[in-house]
Amino acid sequence: MIPILSVSNLSKAYNNIHALNGLSFECIKGEIVSVVGSSGSGKSTLLKLIAGLEIPDSGKIVLKDKTINDGSIFVQPEKRDCDIVFQDFSLFPNLTVDENIYFGKDARSNKSMVNELVSLANISDTLSRYPHQISGGQQQRVALVRALANNPSLLLMDEPLSHLDSALKENVRSELMSILKKLDMTVLIVTHDAEDALTISDKTVVLNQGNLEQIDAPRNIYKYPKSEYAARLFGKTNILPLNLIPGSKHFFTQKSSNNKMVSVRPHQLIIESDNNSSRPKIKGQVRNIFNYGHNYNVELQWEDLHFTAEIKDGSNLEIGDTVTFCIEID
Ligand code: ADP
Ligand code: MG
């Protein structure tokens, strides 16, 4: 497995703010790596450091066997074998799609490859138009083709889907995926949306205030988060004390309480039908019931503990009912 990108001990501070704090990870050839974290966690800073748009305070970046940052070394952005797609696509408004795509010198020297990318991204019909004359999804693909036209070893993408409305987003996401996989492109993609990470990436780097919180396959982080922060980034969950689920191997120490806790997703709570079941149980009084059509979200409370269950049918539940759930863990 060949690492295309290798980041070691990378740090960057702005005044007193540690935007990145000793971050290390690798991207392997053909891997799509997502970077997730709440706003201000250092995601964009990381991309800017790799692209050469910011200078690190310390640490090393190696891109395809070439050291591009290391104390005394700083390779200029245009000399780095990577390209970046910005959040707002940053297309030149006064240039046509065609002129945007052929802006880079590498694109002009490789027209047949660019033609292939244009047809792969399905934007042949837009070439003579200006950016404001095409849809958001098309703009996204033009920005992607413009970056790929330079034939980079690494593609950097900063929240490429966040400007698209949700109806469009799913389509664009799957088109994006198929293009990148077809090209066997190595990609580092920043997103604040864990659903993007889960659906697009092979590996996820979770950042929390500039620190590496967890790195793993996104489905593993969803199922076995190593902190409350990582658990909550990946969607609705219940942070339950380990003593309720004594068999669980996947627990973490909650920073606020110092207690051992387990992340249990709402769908892992199943209404108990078999009294003799040996599975761990939790009892709660119904506080609210929300019908989402295909399922129900039931908010419950037992003493100080608040939790949510997602069940198929909650039509016979009423507020105030006491319900016992089995906790399904693996
Ligand atoms: P993210 O992309 O995860 O939202 P950023 O990398 O943009 O986070 O920012 C990380 C932290 O660094 C934030 O606290 C942000 O305010 C700070 N920061 C980023 N860029 C600058 C800058 N140019 N000057 C001062 N502070 C900055
Ligand atoms: Mg950002």
mmCIF file of C-alpha atoms and ligand atoms in Angstrom:
data_model
loop_
_atom_site.group_PDB
_atom_site.id
_atom_site.type_symbol
_atom_site.label_atom_id
_atom_site.label_comp_id
_atom_site.label_asym_id
_atom_site.label_seq_id
_atom_site.Cartn_x
_atom_site.Cartn_y
_atom_site.Cartn_z
ATOM 1 C CA MET A 1 0.000 0.000 0.000
ATOM 2 C CA ILE A 2 1.598 3.229 -1.198
ATOM 3 C CA PRO A 3 1.000 6.346 0.885
ATOM 4 C CA ILE A 4 0.289 9.329 -1.379
ATOM 5 C CA LEU A 5 0.031 11.781 1.498
ATOM 6 C CA SER A 6 1.810 11.508 4.806
ATOM 7 C CA VAL A 7 1.240 14.145 7.488
ATOM 8 C CA SER A 8 3.385 13.988 10.650
ATOM 9 C CA ASN A 9 3.038 16.054 13.790
ATOM 10 C CA LEU A 10 1.521 18.978 11.937
ATOM 11 C CA SER A 11 0.767 22.073 14.021
ATOM 12 C CA LYS A 12 -0.531 25.523 13.208
ATOM 13 C CA ALA A 13 -1.627 28.277 15.583
ATOM 14 C CA TYR A 14 -3.222 31.642 14.840
ATOM 15 C CA ASN A 15 -2.259 33.955 17.705
ATOM 16 C CA ASN A 16 -3.307 31.842 20.705
ATOM 17 C CA ILE A 17 -5.650 29.504 18.856
ATOM 18 C CA HIS A 18 -4.252 26.051 18.153
ATOM 19 C CA ALA A 19 -5.981 25.384 14.835
ATOM 20 C CA LEU A 20 -4.021 22.112 14.474
ATOM 21 C CA ASN A 21 -2.137 20.309 17.195
ATOM 22 C CA GLY A 22 0.416 17.640 16.242
ATOM 23 C CA LEU A 23 -1.751 15.895 13.659
ATOM 24 C CA SER A 24 -0.487 12.724 11.956
ATOM 25 C CA PHE A 25 -2.194 10.481 9.384
ATOM 26 C CA GLU A 26 -1.771 8.992 5.904
ATOM 27 C CA CYS A 27 -3.782 8.716 2.683
ATOM 28 C CA ILE A 28 -3.120 5.552 0.697
ATOM 29 C CA LYS A 29 -3.279 5.502 -3.143
ATOM 30 C CA GLY A 30 -6.909 5.459 -4.299
ATOM 31 C CA GLU A 31 -8.272 6.064 -0.822
ATOM 32 C CA ILE A 32 -11.009 8.617 -0.141
ATOM 33 C CA VAL A 33 -10.277 10.048 3.289
ATOM 34 C CA SER A 34 -12.779 12.336 4.995
ATOM 35 C CA VAL A 35 -11.980 14.893 7.667
ATOM 36 C CA VAL A 36 -14.885 15.608 9.987
ATOM 37 C CA GLY A 37 -15.224 17.865 12.995
ATOM 38 C CA SER A 38 -17.385 20.661 14.289
ATOM 39 C CA SER A 39 -16.943 24.211 13.062
ATOM 40 C CA GLY A 40 -13.527 25.584 14.039
ATOM 41 C CA SER A 41 -11.943 22.155 14.572
ATOM 42 C CA GLY A 42 -9.160 22.845 12.052
ATOM 43 C CA LYS A 43 -10.460 21.111 8.914
ATOM 44 C CA SER A 44 -9.889 23.974 6.464
ATOM 45 C CA THR A 45 -6.549 24.799 8.068
ATOM 46 C CA LEU A 46 -5.405 21.253 7.329
ATOM 47 C CA LEU A 47 -6.331 21.559 3.634
ATOM 48 C CA LYS A 48 -4.669 24.981 3.355
ATOM 49 C CA LEU A 49 -1.446 23.609 4.865
ATOM 50 C CA ILE A 50 -1.383 20.703 2.411
ATOM 51 C CA ALA A 51 -2.181 22.992 -0.534
ATOM 52 C CA GLY A 52 0.590 25.379 0.565
ATOM 53 C CA LEU A 53 -1.799 28.285 1.192
ATOM 54 C CA GLU A 54 -0.643 28.488 4.834
ATOM 55 C CA ILE A 55 2.723 27.749 6.459
ATOM 56 C CA PRO A 56 2.779 25.265 9.372
ATOM 57 C CA ASP A 57 4.481 26.107 12.673
ATOM 58 C CA SER A 58 5.950 22.610 12.813
ATOM 59 C CA GLY A 59 5.539 19.156 11.348
ATOM 60 C CA LYS A 60 6.139 17.472 8.041
ATOM 61 C CA ILE A 61 4.034 16.880 4.925
ATOM 62 C CA VAL A 62 5.148 14.386 2.284
ATOM 63 C CA LEU A 63 3.228 14.181 -0.988
ATOM 64 C CA LYS A 64 4.095 11.271 -3.267
ATOM 65 C CA ASP A 65 7.614 10.841 -1.871
ATOM 66 C CA LYS A 66 8.344 14.566 -2.061
ATOM 67 C CA THR A 67 8.649 16.530 1.182
ATOM 68 C CA ILE A 68 6.601 19.696 0.673
ATOM 69 C CA ASN A 69 6.831 20.999 4.253
ATOM 70 C CA ASP A 70 9.484 20.262 6.837
ATOM 71 C CA GLY A 71 11.020 23.031 8.936
ATOM 72 C CA SER A 72 13.204 24.668 6.315
ATOM 73 C CA ILE A 73 11.318 23.256 3.305
ATOM 74 C CA PHE A 74 8.314 25.010 1.815
ATOM 75 C CA VAL A 75 7.253 24.034 -1.698
ATOM 76 C CA GLN A 76 5.167 26.727 -3.439
ATOM 77 C CA PRO A 77 1.464 25.878 -3.971
ATOM 78 C CA GLU A 78 1.766 25.683 -7.771
ATOM 79 C CA LYS A 79 4.654 23.209 -7.438
ATOM 80 C CA ARG A 80 2.616 20.802 -5.277
ATOM 81 C CA ASP A 81 1.161 17.731 -6.932
ATOM 82 C CA CYS A 82 -2.334 18.418 -5.564
ATOM 83 C CA ASP A 83 -5.381 20.488 -6.472
ATOM 84 C CA ILE A 84 -8.154 21.888 -4.341
ATOM 85 C CA VAL A 85 -11.904 22.292 -4.864
ATOM 86 C CA PHE A 86 -13.207 25.048 -2.605
ATOM 87 C CA GLN A 87 -16.520 25.143 -0.775
ATOM 88 C CA ASP A 88 -17.933 27.865 -3.071
ATOM 89 C CA PHE A 89 -16.379 26.174 -6.177
ATOM 90 C CA SER A 90 -14.475 29.453 -6.924
ATOM 91 C CA LEU A 91 -15.187 29.342 -10.663
ATOM 92 C CA PHE A 92 -14.088 32.454 -12.574
ATOM 93 C CA PRO A 93 -17.409 34.235 -13.280
ATOM 94 C CA ASN A 94 -16.088 36.055 -16.366
ATOM 95 C CA LEU A 95 -14.825 32.863 -18.034
ATOM 96 C CA THR A 96 -16.917 30.191 -19.746
ATOM 97 C CA VAL A 97 -16.981 26.640 -18.418
ATOM 98 C CA ASP A 98 -14.501 25.667 -21.133
ATOM 99 C CA GLU A 99 -12.117 28.520 -20.222
ATOM 100 C CA ASN A 100 -12.441 27.671 -16.541
ATOM 101 C CA ILE A 101 -11.511 24.056 -17.188
ATOM 102 C CA TYR A 102 -8.524 24.923 -19.397
ATOM 103 C CA PHE A 103 -7.200 27.576 -17.024
ATOM 104 C CA GLY A 104 -4.344 25.395 -15.736
ATOM 105 C CA LYS A 105 -1.345 24.725 -17.978
ATOM 106 C CA ASP A 106 -1.486 20.964 -17.333
ATOM 107 C CA ALA A 107 -5.049 20.925 -18.646
ATOM 108 C CA ARG A 108 -4.012 22.659 -21.882
ATOM 109 C CA SER A 109 -1.283 20.104 -22.477
ATOM 110 C CA ASN A 110 -3.595 17.131 -22.087
ATOM 111 C CA LYS A 111 -6.768 17.822 -24.032
ATOM 112 C CA SER A 112 -7.767 14.204 -24.575
ATOM 113 C CA MET A 113 -7.749 13.477 -20.851
ATOM 114 C CA VAL A 114 -9.769 16.640 -20.187
ATOM 115 C CA ASN A 115 -12.308 15.645 -22.860
ATOM 116 C CA GLU A 116 -12.703 12.325 -21.102
ATOM 117 C CA LEU A 117 -13.252 14.064 -17.748
ATOM 118 C CA VAL A 118 -15.812 16.403 -19.320
ATOM 119 C CA SER A 119 -17.813 13.488 -20.649
ATOM 120 C CA LEU A 120 -17.404 11.491 -17.428
ATOM 121 C CA ALA A 121 -18.747 14.440 -15.442
ATOM 122 C CA ASN A 122 -21.516 14.941 -18.014
ATOM 123 C CA ILE A 123 -20.896 18.650 -18.586
ATOM 124 C CA SER A 124 -20.317 18.608 -22.380
ATOM 125 C CA ASP A 125 -23.473 20.694 -22.900
ATOM 126 C CA THR A 126 -22.326 23.466 -20.584
ATOM 127 C CA LEU A 127 -18.910 24.295 -22.098
ATOM 128 C CA SER A 128 -19.874 27.570 -23.779
ATOM 129 C CA ARG A 129 -21.923 28.849 -20.831
ATOM 130 C CA TYR A 130 -20.847 31.051 -17.946
ATOM 131 C CA PRO A 131 -20.927 29.752 -14.343
ATOM 132 C CA HIS A 132 -24.102 31.702 -13.482
ATOM 133 C CA GLN A 133 -25.882 30.015 -16.399
ATOM 134 C CA ILE A 134 -25.492 26.482 -15.012
ATOM 135 C CA SER A 135 -26.969 24.716 -11.972
ATOM 136 C CA GLY A 136 -25.245 24.241 -8.616
ATOM 137 C CA GLY A 137 -24.668 20.561 -9.327
ATOM 138 C CA GLN A 138 -23.092 21.410 -12.697
ATOM 139 C CA GLN A 139 -20.896 24.091 -11.116
ATOM 140 C CA GLN A 140 -19.686 21.502 -8.650
ATOM 141 C CA ARG A 141 -18.742 19.125 -11.471
ATOM 142 C CA VAL A 142 -17.014 21.909 -13.430
ATOM 143 C CA ALA A 143 -14.930 22.779 -10.351
ATOM 144 C CA LEU A 144 -14.112 19.085 -9.977
ATOM 145 C CA VAL A 145 -13.087 18.711 -13.633
ATOM 146 C CA ARG A 146 -10.994 21.904 -13.449
ATOM 147 C CA ALA A 147 -9.076 20.437 -10.495
ATOM 148 C CA LEU A 148 -8.746 16.949 -12.023
ATOM 149 C CA ALA A 149 -7.664 18.424 -15.381
ATOM 150 C CA ASN A 150 -4.300 19.189 -13.801
ATOM 151 C CA ASN A 151 -3.913 15.458 -13.181
ATOM 152 C CA PRO A 152 -3.028 15.820 -9.475
ATOM 153 C CA SER A 153 -1.840 12.902 -7.344
ATOM 154 C CA LEU A 154 -4.071 14.167 -4.542
ATOM 155 C CA LEU A 155 -7.393 15.974 -4.723
ATOM 156 C CA LEU A 156 -8.374 18.197 -1.799
ATOM 157 C CA MET A 157 -12.031 19.116 -1.358
ATOM 158 C CA ASP A 158 -13.372 21.557 1.242
ATOM 159 C CA GLU A 159 -17.065 20.908 1.989
ATOM 160 C CA PRO A 160 -17.839 20.356 -1.710
ATOM 161 C CA LEU A 161 -21.466 19.401 -1.048
ATOM 162 C CA SER A 162 -22.479 21.965 1.548
ATOM 163 C CA HIS A 163 -23.799 24.541 -0.944
ATOM 164 C CA LEU A 164 -26.200 22.090 -2.548
ATOM 165 C CA ASP A 165 -29.763 21.622 -1.357
ATOM 166 C CA SER A 166 -30.593 18.216 0.056
ATOM 167 C CA ALA A 167 -32.539 16.974 -2.976
ATOM 168 C CA LEU A 168 -29.576 17.682 -5.252
ATOM 169 C CA LYS A 169 -26.938 16.606 -2.774
ATOM 170 C CA GLU A 170 -27.616 12.879 -2.870
ATOM 171 C CA ASN A 171 -27.349 12.768 -6.663
ATOM 172 C CA VAL A 172 -24.213 14.884 -6.787
ATOM 173 C CA ARG A 173 -22.650 12.792 -4.049
ATOM 174 C CA SER A 174 -23.150 9.554 -5.934
ATOM 175 C CA GLU A 175 -21.903 11.078 -9.221
ATOM 176 C CA LEU A 176 -18.867 12.456 -7.422
ATOM 177 C CA MET A 177 -18.152 9.062 -5.893
ATOM 178 C CA SER A 178 -18.329 7.202 -9.191
ATOM 179 C CA ILE A 179 -16.028 9.705 -10.955
ATOM 180 C CA LEU A 180 -13.405 9.633 -8.207
ATOM 181 C CA LYS A 181 -13.456 5.842 -7.900
ATOM 182 C CA LYS A 182 -13.295 5.374 -11.675
ATOM 183 C CA LEU A 183 -10.149 7.535 -11.745
ATOM 184 C CA ASP A 184 -8.721 5.748 -8.668
ATOM 185 C CA MET A 185 -8.127 9.258 -7.326
ATOM 186 C CA THR A 186 -6.667 9.778 -3.861
ATOM 187 C CA VAL A 187 -8.892 12.308 -2.121
ATOM 188 C CA LEU A 188 -8.905 14.207 1.148
ATOM 189 C CA ILE A 189 -12.398 15.593 1.614
ATOM 190 C CA VAL A 190 -13.502 17.905 4.407
ATOM 191 C CA THR A 191 -17.094 17.727 5.554
ATOM 192 C CA HIS A 192 -19.098 18.600 8.653
ATOM 193 C CA ASP A 193 -21.701 16.035 7.609
ATOM 194 C CA ALA A 194 -21.065 12.530 8.936
ATOM 195 C CA GLU A 195 -23.470 11.139 6.332
ATOM 196 C CA ASP A 196 -20.998 12.287 3.649
ATOM 197 C CA ALA A 197 -18.187 10.600 5.535
ATOM 198 C CA LEU A 198 -20.160 7.363 5.870
ATOM 199 C CA THR A 199 -21.275 7.222 2.248
ATOM 200 C CA ILE A 200 -18.183 8.534 0.483
ATOM 201 C CA SER A 201 -15.055 7.713 2.395
ATOM 202 C CA ASP A 202 -12.891 4.703 3.136
ATOM 203 C CA LYS A 203 -11.330 6.315 6.184
ATOM 204 C CA THR A 204 -12.283 9.208 8.461
ATOM 205 C CA VAL A 205 -10.106 11.553 10.471
ATOM 206 C CA VAL A 206 -12.117 13.087 13.346
ATOM 207 C CA LEU A 207 -10.777 16.464 14.491
ATOM 208 C CA ASN A 208 -11.692 18.143 17.776
ATOM 209 C CA GLN A 209 -10.234 21.603 18.399
ATOM 210 C CA GLY A 210 -7.186 20.820 16.310
ATOM 211 C CA ASN A 211 -6.589 17.428 17.913
ATOM 212 C CA LEU A 212 -6.978 14.001 16.351
ATOM 213 C CA GLU A 213 -9.945 12.439 18.156
ATOM 214 C CA GLN A 214 -10.250 9.192 16.202
ATOM 215 C CA ILE A 215 -9.183 7.694 12.884
ATOM 216 C CA ASP A 216 -10.882 4.633 11.437
ATOM 217 C CA ALA A 217 -13.323 3.426 8.790
ATOM 218 C CA PRO A 218 -16.374 5.710 9.171
ATOM 219 C CA ARG A 219 -18.732 2.785 9.904
ATOM 220 C CA ASN A 220 -16.470 1.819 12.823
ATOM 221 C CA ILE A 221 -16.558 5.341 14.212
ATOM 222 C CA TYR A 222 -20.360 5.299 13.888
ATOM 223 C CA LYS A 223 -20.610 1.983 15.733
ATOM 224 C CA TYR A 224 -17.671 2.219 18.109
ATOM 225 C CA PRO A 225 -16.899 5.872 18.762
ATOM 226 C CA LYS A 226 -14.031 6.468 21.167
ATOM 227 C CA SER A 227 -15.547 9.640 22.644
ATOM 228 C CA GLU A 228 -18.868 11.362 23.150
ATOM 229 C CA TYR A 229 -17.747 13.992 20.612
ATOM 230 C CA ALA A 230 -17.133 11.402 17.877
ATOM 231 C CA ALA A 231 -20.372 9.594 18.749
ATOM 232 C CA ARG A 232 -22.470 12.756 18.429
ATOM 233 C CA LEU A 233 -20.760 13.883 15.200
ATOM 234 C CA PHE A 234 -22.045 10.705 13.587
ATOM 235 C CA GLY A 235 -25.717 11.356 14.353
ATOM 236 C CA LYS A 236 -28.305 10.983 17.065
ATOM 237 C CA THR A 237 -27.206 8.733 19.887
ATOM 238 C CA ASN A 238 -27.716 7.929 23.567
ATOM 239 C CA ILE A 239 -24.691 8.134 25.829
ATOM 240 C CA LEU A 240 -25.530 5.491 28.449
ATOM 241 C CA PRO A 241 -23.512 4.404 31.496
ATOM 242 C CA LEU A 242 -21.512 1.212 30.987
ATOM 243 C CA ASN A 243 -23.089 -0.377 34.087
ATOM 244 C CA LEU A 244 -26.399 -0.551 32.174
ATOM 245 C CA ILE A 245 -24.693 -2.555 29.426
ATOM 246 C CA PRO A 246 -22.093 -4.593 31.317
ATOM 247 C CA GLY A 247 -21.195 -6.792 28.332
ATOM 248 C CA SER A 248 -20.180 -3.921 26.065
ATOM 249 C CA LYS A 249 -16.577 -3.969 24.907
ATOM 250 C CA HIS A 250 -16.857 -0.596 23.249
ATOM 251 C CA PHE A 251 -16.962 2.080 25.907
ATOM 252 C CA PHE A 252 -15.159 5.346 26.517
ATOM 253 C CA THR A 253 -14.563 7.687 29.427
ATOM 254 C CA GLN A 254 -16.827 10.710 29.292
ATOM 255 C CA LYS A 255 -14.722 13.866 29.722
ATOM 256 C CA SER A 256 -17.372 15.819 31.654
ATOM 257 C CA SER A 257 -18.113 13.101 34.255
ATOM 258 C CA ASN A 258 -15.094 10.797 34.064
ATOM 259 C CA ASN A 259 -17.593 7.898 33.880
ATOM 260 C CA LYS A 260 -17.380 4.958 31.504
ATOM 261 C CA MET A 261 -20.101 5.332 28.850
ATOM 262 C CA VAL A 262 -21.399 3.559 25.748
ATOM 263 C CA SER A 263 -22.920 5.107 22.610
ATOM 264 C CA VAL A 264 -26.238 3.397 21.846
ATOM 265 C CA ARG A 265 -28.007 4.544 18.658
ATOM 266 C CA PRO A 266 -31.810 5.021 18.940
ATOM 267 C CA HIS A 267 -32.471 2.025 16.665
ATOM 268 C CA GLN A 268 -30.501 -0.228 19.046
ATOM 269 C CA LEU A 269 -33.290 0.086 21.626
ATOM 270 C CA ILE A 270 -35.930 -2.579 20.960
ATOM 271 C CA ILE A 271 -39.172 -2.781 22.937
ATOM 272 C CA GLU A 272 -38.910 -5.872 25.124
ATOM 273 C CA SER A 273 -41.303 -8.616 24.185
ATOM 274 C CA ASP A 274 -39.587 -11.550 25.883
ATOM 275 C CA ASN A 275 -39.278 -11.189 29.662
ATOM 276 C CA ASN A 276 -36.638 -13.881 29.894
ATOM 277 C CA SER A 277 -34.297 -12.298 27.426
ATOM 278 C CA SER A 278 -30.801 -12.065 28.854
ATOM 279 C CA ARG A 279 -30.012 -8.914 26.903
ATOM 280 C CA PRO A 280 -29.365 -5.735 28.903
ATOM 281 C CA LYS A 281 -32.487 -3.663 29.512
ATOM 282 C CA ILE A 282 -33.413 -0.060 30.099
ATOM 283 C CA LYS A 283 -36.716 1.256 31.396
ATOM 284 C CA GLY A 284 -38.156 4.686 30.644
ATOM 285 C CA GLN A 285 -41.262 6.803 30.827
ATOM 286 C CA VAL A 286 -42.475 8.215 27.505
ATOM 287 C CA ARG A 287 -42.043 12.014 27.331
ATOM 288 C CA ASN A 288 -42.687 12.616 23.626
ATOM 289 C CA ILE A 289 -43.555 10.634 20.524
ATOM 290 C CA PHE A 290 -42.676 11.812 17.006
ATOM 291 C CA ASN A 291 -44.054 9.999 13.986
ATOM 292 C CA TYR A 292 -41.678 10.231 11.007
ATOM 293 C CA GLY A 293 -43.874 8.170 8.699
ATOM 294 C CA HIS A 294 -41.608 5.149 8.343
ATOM 295 C CA ASN A 295 -40.754 5.081 12.060
ATOM 296 C CA TYR A 296 -41.304 6.710 15.434
ATOM 297 C CA ASN A 297 -38.844 8.555 17.634
ATOM 298 C CA VAL A 298 -39.775 8.136 21.275
ATOM 299 C CA GLU A 299 -38.171 10.364 23.905
ATOM 300 C CA LEU A 300 -37.947 8.751 27.327
ATOM 301 C CA GLN A 301 -36.749 9.508 30.828
ATOM 302 C CA TRP A 302 -35.873 7.378 33.832
ATOM 303 C CA GLU A 303 -34.695 9.298 36.874
ATOM 304 C CA ASP A 304 -31.868 11.536 35.560
ATOM 305 C CA LEU A 305 -31.414 9.591 32.361
ATOM 306 C CA HIS A 306 -32.916 10.944 29.102
ATOM 307 C CA PHE A 307 -32.786 8.789 25.998
ATOM 308 C CA THR A 308 -34.389 8.283 22.590
ATOM 309 C CA ALA A 309 -35.579 5.105 20.929
ATOM 310 C CA GLU A 310 -36.367 4.678 17.254
ATOM 311 C CA ILE A 311 -39.063 2.076 16.731
ATOM 312 C CA LYS A 312 -41.090 0.824 13.775
ATOM 313 C CA ASP A 313 -44.492 1.200 15.370
ATOM 314 C CA GLY A 314 -45.276 3.547 18.243
ATOM 315 C CA SER A 315 -48.974 3.962 17.483
ATOM 316 C CA ASN A 316 -50.047 2.210 20.688
ATOM 317 C CA LEU A 317 -47.712 4.226 22.945
ATOM 318 C CA GLU A 318 -48.907 7.176 24.975
ATOM 319 C CA ILE A 319 -47.101 9.909 26.866
ATOM 320 C CA GLY A 320 -46.592 8.746 30.453
ATOM 321 C CA ASP A 321 -46.368 5.017 29.571
ATOM 322 C CA THR A 322 -43.499 3.089 31.117
ATOM 323 C CA VAL A 323 -41.674 0.948 28.549
ATOM 324 C CA THR A 324 -38.805 -1.516 28.873
ATOM 325 C CA PHE A 325 -36.295 -1.808 26.023
ATOM 326 C CA CYS A 326 -33.640 -4.373 25.264
ATOM 327 C CA ILE A 327 -30.301 -2.846 24.301
ATOM 328 C CA GLU A 328 -28.937 -4.479 21.158
ATOM 329 C CA ILE A 329 -25.175 -4.294 21.118
ATOM 330 C CA ASP A 330 -22.545 -6.355 19.382
HETATM 331 P P1 ADP B 1 -12.976 24.456 10.298
HETATM 332 O O1 ADP B 1 -12.664 24.462 8.851
HETATM 333 O O2 ADP B 1 -12.928 23.095 10.942
HETATM 334 O O3 ADP B 1 -14.280 25.140 10.616
HETATM 335 P P2 ADP B 1 -10.679 26.234 10.528
HETATM 336 O O4 ADP B 1 -9.520 25.417 10.113
HETATM 337 O O5 ADP B 1 -11.225 27.203 9.541
HETATM 338 O O6 ADP B 1 -11.843 25.297 11.085
HETATM 339 O O7 ADP B 1 -10.273 27.066 11.824
HETATM 340 C C1 ADP B 1 -9.685 26.468 12.976
HETATM 341 C C2 ADP B 1 -9.474 27.534 14.028
HETATM 342 O O8 ADP B 1 -8.493 28.467 13.589
HETATM 343 C C3 ADP B 1 -10.707 28.352 14.328
HETATM 344 O O9 ADP B 1 -10.720 28.656 15.692
HETATM 345 C C4 ADP B 1 -10.529 29.590 13.495
HETATM 346 O O10 ADP B 1 -11.199 30.689 14.070
HETATM 347 C C5 ADP B 1 -9.020 29.773 13.514
HETATM 348 N N1 ADP B 1 -8.527 30.405 12.285
HETATM 349 C C6 ADP B 1 -8.560 29.877 11.039
HETATM 350 N N2 ADP B 1 -7.998 30.696 10.135
HETATM 351 C C7 ADP B 1 -7.585 31.798 10.829
HETATM 352 C C8 ADP B 1 -6.903 33.024 10.477
HETATM 353 N N3 ADP B 1 -6.535 33.260 9.207
HETATM 354 N N4 ADP B 1 -6.660 33.916 11.455
HETATM 355 C C9 ADP B 1 -7.014 33.661 12.737
HETATM 356 N N5 ADP B 1 -7.632 32.538 13.141
HETATM 357 C C10 ADP B 1 -7.928 31.610 12.205
HETATM 358 MG MG MG B 2 -13.829 25.099 7.170
#
